[in-house]
Tab-separated table of C-alpha atoms in Angstrom:
chain	number	residue	atom	x	y	z
A	1	GLU	CA	-25.329	93.898	28.279
A	2	SER	CA	-22.435	92.437	30.293
A	3	SER	CA	-19.949	93.975	27.848
A	4	ALA	CA	-21.584	97.374	28.252
A	5	ARG	CA	-21.253	97.186	32.037
A	6	LEU	CA	-17.582	96.256	31.790
A	7	ARG	CA	-16.965	99.153	29.432
A	8	ALA	CA	-18.780	101.546	31.754
A	9	ALA	CA	-16.543	100.360	34.602
A	10	GLY	CA	-13.473	101.223	32.576
A	11	LEU	CA	-12.161	97.664	32.579
A	12	GLU	CA	-10.209	95.910	29.854
A	13	PHE	CA	-12.031	92.727	28.881
A	14	PHE	CA	-12.462	89.930	26.355
A	15	THR	CA	-15.741	88.302	25.417
A	16	CYS	CA	-15.623	84.510	25.743
A	17	PRO	CA	-18.286	82.574	23.805
A	18	GLY	CA	-18.190	78.798	23.489
A	19	THR	CA	-18.582	76.091	20.882
A	20	SER	CA	-21.535	74.632	22.861
A	21	SER	CA	-20.136	71.181	22.126
A	22	TRP	CA	-19.954	70.067	25.766
A	23	ASN	CA	-22.716	67.871	27.189
A	24	SER	CA	-23.492	66.761	23.648
A	25	ILE	CA	-22.539	64.158	21.081
A	26	ALA	CA	-22.552	66.215	17.881
A	27	GLY	CA	-22.734	69.696	19.386
A	28	ARG	CA	-25.556	72.204	19.691
A	29	LEU	CA	-24.805	74.219	16.580
A	30	GLY	CA	-27.689	76.676	16.732
A	31	ASN	CA	-26.824	77.632	20.293
A	32	SER	CA	-23.146	77.961	19.372
A	33	LEU	CA	-23.781	80.305	16.438
A	34	TYR	CA	-26.053	82.532	18.514
A	35	ASN	CA	-23.557	82.590	21.390
A	36	ILE	CA	-20.615	83.518	19.171
A	37	GLN	CA	-22.572	86.165	17.279
A	38	ASN	CA	-23.669	87.851	20.511
A	39	ALA	CA	-20.111	87.824	21.831
A	40	ALA	CA	-18.726	89.323	18.623
A	41	VAL	CA	-21.337	92.078	18.614
A	42	GLY	CA	-20.775	92.838	22.299
A	43	ALA	CA	-17.019	92.971	21.800
A	44	SER	CA	-17.295	95.263	18.780
A	45	LEU	CA	-19.802	97.699	20.253
A	46	ASN	CA	-18.138	98.003	23.643
A	47	GLY	CA	-14.451	98.108	22.830
A	48	ALA	CA	-13.330	94.682	24.009
A	49	SER	CA	-9.657	93.820	23.622
A	50	GLY	CA	-10.645	90.688	21.751
A	51	MET	CA	-12.729	87.528	21.742
A	52	LEU	CA	-11.616	84.171	23.160
A	53	LEU	CA	-13.473	81.061	22.022
A	54	THR	CA	-13.881	78.376	24.695
A	55	ASP	CA	-14.261	74.646	24.135
A	56	TRP	CA	-14.308	71.757	26.598
A	57	GLY	CA	-16.079	68.615	27.714
A	58	ASP	CA	-18.391	68.298	30.704
A	59	ASN	CA	-19.400	64.979	32.304
A	60	GLY	CA	-16.875	63.188	30.177
A	61	HIS	CA	-16.006	64.230	26.637
A	62	LEU	CA	-18.223	62.349	24.195
A	63	GLN	CA	-17.952	64.795	21.309
A	64	PRO	CA	-15.039	64.202	18.896
A	65	LEU	CA	-12.800	67.138	17.945
A	66	VAL	CA	-14.443	67.580	14.538
A	67	VAL	CA	-17.670	68.668	16.297
A	68	SER	CA	-15.947	71.904	17.333
A	69	PHE	CA	-14.813	72.856	13.817
A	70	PRO	CA	-17.961	74.888	12.935
A	71	GLY	CA	-17.558	76.913	16.132
A	72	TYR	CA	-13.872	77.543	15.425
A	73	ALA	CA	-14.645	78.752	11.912
A	74	THR	CA	-17.559	80.966	12.983
A	75	ALA	CA	-15.592	82.630	15.783
A	76	ALA	CA	-12.613	83.264	13.501
A	77	ALA	CA	-14.830	84.801	10.827
A	78	LEU	CA	-16.881	87.035	13.120
A	79	ALA	CA	-13.903	88.148	15.228
A	80	TRP	CA	-12.103	89.179	12.046
A	81	ASN	CA	-15.167	90.699	10.368
A	82	THR	CA	-17.496	91.909	13.119
A	83	GLY	CA	-19.472	93.857	10.544
A	84	ARG	CA	-20.953	90.526	9.447
A	85	ALA	CA	-22.085	89.809	12.995
A	86	LEU	CA	-23.771	93.216	13.238
A	87	LYS	CA	-25.808	92.523	10.096
A	88	SER	CA	-28.533	89.940	9.640
A	89	PHE	CA	-27.141	86.585	10.708
A	90	SER	CA	-29.323	83.502	10.387
A	91	GLU	CA	-28.663	79.816	10.976
A	92	GLU	CA	-29.613	79.070	7.365
A	93	SER	CA	-27.144	81.537	5.862
A	94	ALA	CA	-24.454	80.480	8.331
A	95	HIS	CA	-25.022	76.822	7.410
A	96	GLN	CA	-24.372	77.461	3.726
A	97	THR	CA	-21.335	79.644	4.418
A	98	LEU	CA	-19.833	77.097	6.795
A	99	VAL	CA	-20.438	74.198	4.401
A	100	THR	CA	-18.555	76.075	1.689
A	101	PHE	CA	-15.707	77.157	3.985
A	102	LEU	CA	-15.183	73.824	5.730
A	103	SER	CA	-15.426	71.888	2.463
A	104	LEU	CA	-12.868	74.067	0.698
A	105	TYR	CA	-10.334	74.907	3.405
A	106	VAL	CA	-10.660	72.189	6.039
A	107	PHE	CA	-11.967	68.957	4.515
A	108	GLN	CA	-10.934	69.592	0.893
A	109	ASP	CA	-14.170	67.899	-0.122
A	110	VAL	CA	-15.539	68.847	-3.528
A	111	SER	CA	-18.766	66.989	-2.760
A	112	LYS	CA	-19.382	69.207	0.326
A	113	VAL	CA	-20.972	66.146	1.924
A	114	ALA	CA	-18.819	65.899	5.064
A	115	ALA	CA	-19.423	69.493	6.137
A	116	ASP	CA	-23.137	69.283	5.430
A	117	VAL	CA	-23.455	66.069	7.467
A	118	LEU	CA	-21.464	67.582	10.338
A	119	LEU	CA	-23.611	70.710	10.518
A	120	SER	CA	-26.862	68.783	10.130
A	121	ALA	CA	-25.884	66.444	12.964
A	122	GLY	CA	-25.030	69.481	15.073
A	123	ASN	CA	-28.630	70.637	14.892
A	124	LEU	CA	-30.345	67.308	15.584
A	125	TYR	CA	-30.730	68.230	19.258
A	126	GLN	CA	-33.389	70.709	18.089
A	127	LEU	CA	-35.317	67.919	16.362
A	128	THR	CA	-35.994	66.262	19.731
A	129	GLY	CA	-38.448	69.049	20.524
A	130	SER	CA	-37.126	69.051	24.087
A	131	TYR	CA	-35.127	71.733	25.842
A	132	LEU	CA	-32.318	71.180	28.328
A	133	GLY	CA	-30.198	73.992	29.662
A	134	ASN	CA	-26.593	73.627	28.488
A	135	ALA	CA	-27.008	70.038	27.281
A	136	SER	CA	-28.476	67.847	24.555
A	137	PRO	CA	-31.249	65.348	25.468
A	138	LEU	CA	-29.371	62.726	23.440
A	139	PHE	CA	-26.290	63.204	25.624
A	140	ARG	CA	-28.387	62.582	28.743
A	141	CYS	CA	-29.274	59.144	27.380
A	142	LEU	CA	-25.636	58.074	27.399
A	143	VAL	CA	-24.361	59.881	30.495
A	144	LEU	CA	-26.425	59.298	33.634
A	145	GLU	CA	-24.100	60.841	36.235
A	146	ASN	CA	-26.458	63.630	37.253
A	147	SER	CA	-29.441	61.294	37.679
A	148	THR	CA	-30.589	60.717	41.240
A	149	SER	CA	-32.914	57.886	40.245
A	150	VAL	CA	-33.394	55.469	37.356
A	151	SER	CA	-35.150	58.128	35.277
A	152	LEU	CA	-33.712	60.040	32.323
A	153	ASP	CA	-33.612	63.805	32.012
A	154	LEU	CA	-34.885	64.281	28.453
A	155	GLY	CA	-35.938	67.886	28.899
A	156	THR	CA	-39.343	69.400	28.248
A	157	ARG	CA	-42.076	67.495	26.390
A	158	PRO	CA	-40.085	64.545	24.969
A	159	THR	CA	-42.133	62.514	22.480
A	160	LEU	CA	-41.639	59.162	20.818
A	161	SER	CA	-42.304	60.617	17.373
A	162	ALA	CA	-39.602	63.281	17.834
A	163	PHE	CA	-36.905	60.764	18.723
A	164	ARG	CA	-38.025	58.515	15.870
A	165	LYS	CA	-37.358	61.450	13.552
A	166	VAL	CA	-33.928	61.856	15.108
A	167	SER	CA	-33.150	58.160	14.572
A	168	LYS	CA	-34.326	58.315	10.966
A	169	GLU	CA	-32.257	61.429	10.299
A	170	VAL	CA	-29.142	59.906	11.885
A	171	ASN	CA	-29.368	56.855	9.648
A	172	TRP	CA	-29.876	59.063	6.589
A	173	LEU	CA	-26.801	61.139	7.525
A	174	ARG	CA	-24.759	57.953	7.938
A	175	ARG	CA	-25.662	56.866	4.397
A	176	ARG	CA	-24.947	60.347	3.064
A	177	LEU	CA	-21.542	60.501	4.734
A	178	SER	CA	-20.407	57.468	2.708
A	179	LYS	CA	-20.452	59.722	-0.377
A	180	HIS	CA	-17.893	62.239	0.891
A	181	GLN	CA	-14.748	62.984	-1.109
A	182	MET	CA	-12.477	64.420	1.588
A	183	ARG	CA	-8.840	64.833	0.600
A	184	CYS	CA	-7.448	66.515	3.731
A	185	LYS	CA	-4.500	64.868	5.510
A	186	ASP	CA	-6.652	63.787	8.439
A	187	ALA	CA	-9.566	62.566	6.300
A	188	ASN	CA	-9.489	59.084	7.837
A	189	VAL	CA	-9.589	60.488	11.365
A	190	VAL	CA	-12.403	62.899	10.523
A	191	GLU	CA	-14.374	60.085	8.911
A	192	GLN	CA	-13.955	57.819	11.955
A	193	GLU	CA	-14.974	60.622	14.309
A	194	MET	CA	-18.088	61.418	12.319
A	195	TYR	CA	-19.206	57.800	11.995
A	196	TRP	CA	-18.690	57.278	15.726
A	197	MET	CA	-20.649	60.459	16.440
A	198	LEU	CA	-23.584	59.228	14.331
A	199	ASP	CA	-23.439	55.732	15.855
A	200	ALA	CA	-23.532	57.208	19.364
A	201	MET	CA	-26.492	59.421	18.475
A	202	ASP	CA	-28.307	56.406	17.067
A	203	VAL	CA	-27.836	54.450	20.311
A	204	ALA	CA	-28.901	57.474	22.358
A	205	SER	CA	-32.090	57.880	20.328
A	206	LYS	CA	-32.897	54.177	20.803
A	207	ILE	CA	-32.535	54.553	24.565
A	208	ALA	CA	-34.822	57.594	24.512
A	209	MET	CA	-37.428	55.786	22.403
A	210	ALA	CA	-37.431	52.755	24.689
A	211	TYR	CA	-37.697	54.957	27.765
A	212	ILE	CA	-40.659	56.926	26.371
A	213	ASP	CA	-42.282	53.827	24.865
A	214	TYR	CA	-42.439	52.229	28.319
A	215	GLY	CA	-43.984	55.211	30.076
A	216	GLY	CA	-41.122	57.702	30.324
A	217	ARG	CA	-40.828	57.446	34.095
A	218	SER	CA	-38.181	54.836	34.869
A	219	LEU	CA	-35.637	52.594	33.187
A	220	LEU	CA	-37.102	49.838	35.354
A	221	HIS	CA	-40.241	49.855	33.213
A	222	ILE	CA	-38.377	48.948	30.027
A	223	ALA	CA	-38.568	45.246	29.186
A	224	ARG	CA	-35.412	43.478	30.334
A	225	TRP	CA	-34.590	42.063	26.890
A	226	ARG	CA	-34.689	45.573	25.472
A	227	ARG	CA	-32.530	47.022	28.237
A	228	VAL	CA	-29.935	44.297	27.793
A	229	LYS	CA	-29.852	44.928	24.054
A	230	LEU	CA	-29.390	48.662	24.604
A	231	ALA	CA	-26.639	48.010	27.155
A	232	ALA	CA	-24.821	45.899	24.558
A	233	GLU	CA	-25.057	48.755	22.029
A	234	VAL	CA	-23.611	51.189	24.561
A	235	GLU	CA	-20.744	48.757	25.069
A	236	VAL	CA	-20.111	48.628	21.318
A	237	ILE	CA	-19.775	52.404	20.930
A	238	SER	CA	-17.644	52.452	24.078
A	239	SER	CA	-15.261	49.845	22.633
A	240	LYS	CA	-14.952	51.835	19.392
A	241	LEU	CA	-14.312	55.129	21.143
A	242	GLU	CA	-10.761	54.333	22.263
A	243	SER	CA	-9.228	54.153	18.773
A	244	VAL	CA	-11.234	57.163	17.604
A	245	TRP	CA	-10.274	59.259	20.620
A	246	LEU	CA	-6.583	58.366	20.785
A	247	ALA	CA	-6.051	59.363	17.159
A	248	ARG	CA	-5.523	62.933	18.376
A	249	ASN	CA	-6.480	63.345	22.031
A	250	ARG	CA	-5.007	62.723	25.496
A	251	LYS	CA	-5.775	59.380	27.103
A	252	ALA	CA	-6.784	60.902	30.462
A	253	SER	CA	-10.081	62.259	29.155
A	254	LEU	CA	-10.822	58.948	27.488
A	255	GLU	CA	-10.736	57.045	30.782
A	256	ASP	CA	-13.185	59.498	32.321
A	257	THR	CA	-15.594	59.167	29.398
A	258	LEU	CA	-15.379	55.371	29.256
A	259	SER	CA	-16.181	55.158	32.954
A	260	ARG	CA	-19.409	57.065	32.360
A	261	LEU	CA	-20.432	54.863	29.436
A	262	ALA	CA	-19.635	51.811	31.559
A	263	ARG	CA	-21.945	53.093	34.243
A	264	THR	CA	-24.747	53.662	31.743
A	265	ALA	CA	-24.410	50.113	30.391
A	266	ALA	CA	-24.407	48.683	33.911
A	267	VAL	CA	-27.501	50.640	34.941
A	268	LEU	CA	-29.346	49.563	31.796
A	269	ARG	CA	-28.601	45.931	32.566
A	270	ASP	CA	-29.817	46.248	36.155
A	271	PRO	CA	-31.700	49.476	37.094
A	272	THR	CA	-32.726	47.962	40.435
A	273	ASP	CA	-29.054	47.973	41.414
A	274	PHE	CA	-28.584	51.654	40.595
A	275	GLU	CA	-27.389	52.664	44.065
A	276	ARG	CA	-24.670	49.999	44.072
A	277	HIS	CA	-23.460	51.138	40.642
A	278	ASP	CA	-23.568	54.754	41.813
A	279	GLU	CA	-21.412	53.953	44.848
A	280	PHE	CA	-19.028	51.855	42.725
A	281	TYR	CA	-18.665	54.608	40.128
A	282	THR	CA	-17.912	57.277	42.731
A	283	SER	CA	-15.230	55.230	44.496
A	284	ASN	CA	-13.653	53.686	41.361
A	285	LYS	CA	-14.050	56.427	38.752
A	286	ALA	CA	-10.376	56.436	37.755
A	287	LYS	CA	-10.243	52.631	37.506
A	288	VAL	CA	-13.291	52.024	35.307
A	289	LYS	CA	-12.137	51.877	31.694
A	290	SER	CA	-14.752	49.669	30.055
A	291	PRO	CA	-18.338	48.520	30.663
A	292	GLN	CA	-17.017	45.164	31.830
A	293	ASP	CA	-15.304	46.894	34.770
A	294	CYS	CA	-18.670	47.781	36.317
A	295	PRO	CA	-20.209	44.989	38.445
A	296	VAL	CA	-23.473	43.500	37.233
A	297	ARG	CA	-25.582	40.689	38.641
């Protein structure tokens, strides 16, 4: 519709879909595929000069680079062959095509395990049964910046059973990933990124389950021993992130992300002190590089 209006106005334009990886841990694959397909169709039908795929991080940058690979591949394929986008295009068929493509040309993985795990993880946000505009509920468990209280924004109708399914699936994907046979030059980096991604999703699902299990209204209601344990798990994934991130990314974004994880760990340890942590985070954002840098009682 937007493309049609631009064409009617006689303007030269590009369509600009996104990878939908931002505000997530493993991406929001279904949303990404739909977004890219719509952009390709709009560009083709309305004479766009081209299609530009966008990719970034919001509220930190939790998602590793490998999370964006399915979006890159889909955009390249549909921009080059828009006829495919105009025909029937389903998530199921796209999943199989992407597994084959990524396994052969990107991961060089005859087992096809790595690609399948990556794409499956990218759709786990749907398994939560909750909807959040432009974000994954799992991401909101690890990044609390937009919270104005000690409650979590888990979207619509979050249930304990749904997040239990997510946790079970994450652990199954972790076991499955151990069977990959990647032979690409950056296989070690890809493997580290994917294991970190799954570990972070596991911690996020545990936070969601604890939150819902204790009423789903406030982090204050979670038993202290459980909050402290969850805070420690956030600190573990935070400590692992540095080596994973610096393997092929700028350090500046890392500091921003670590400061947000530090804030989450601090709030979990002491929700009653949320306002002090909020003030500290705002005034010291650039200085906070680890959970230990946030003050706790």
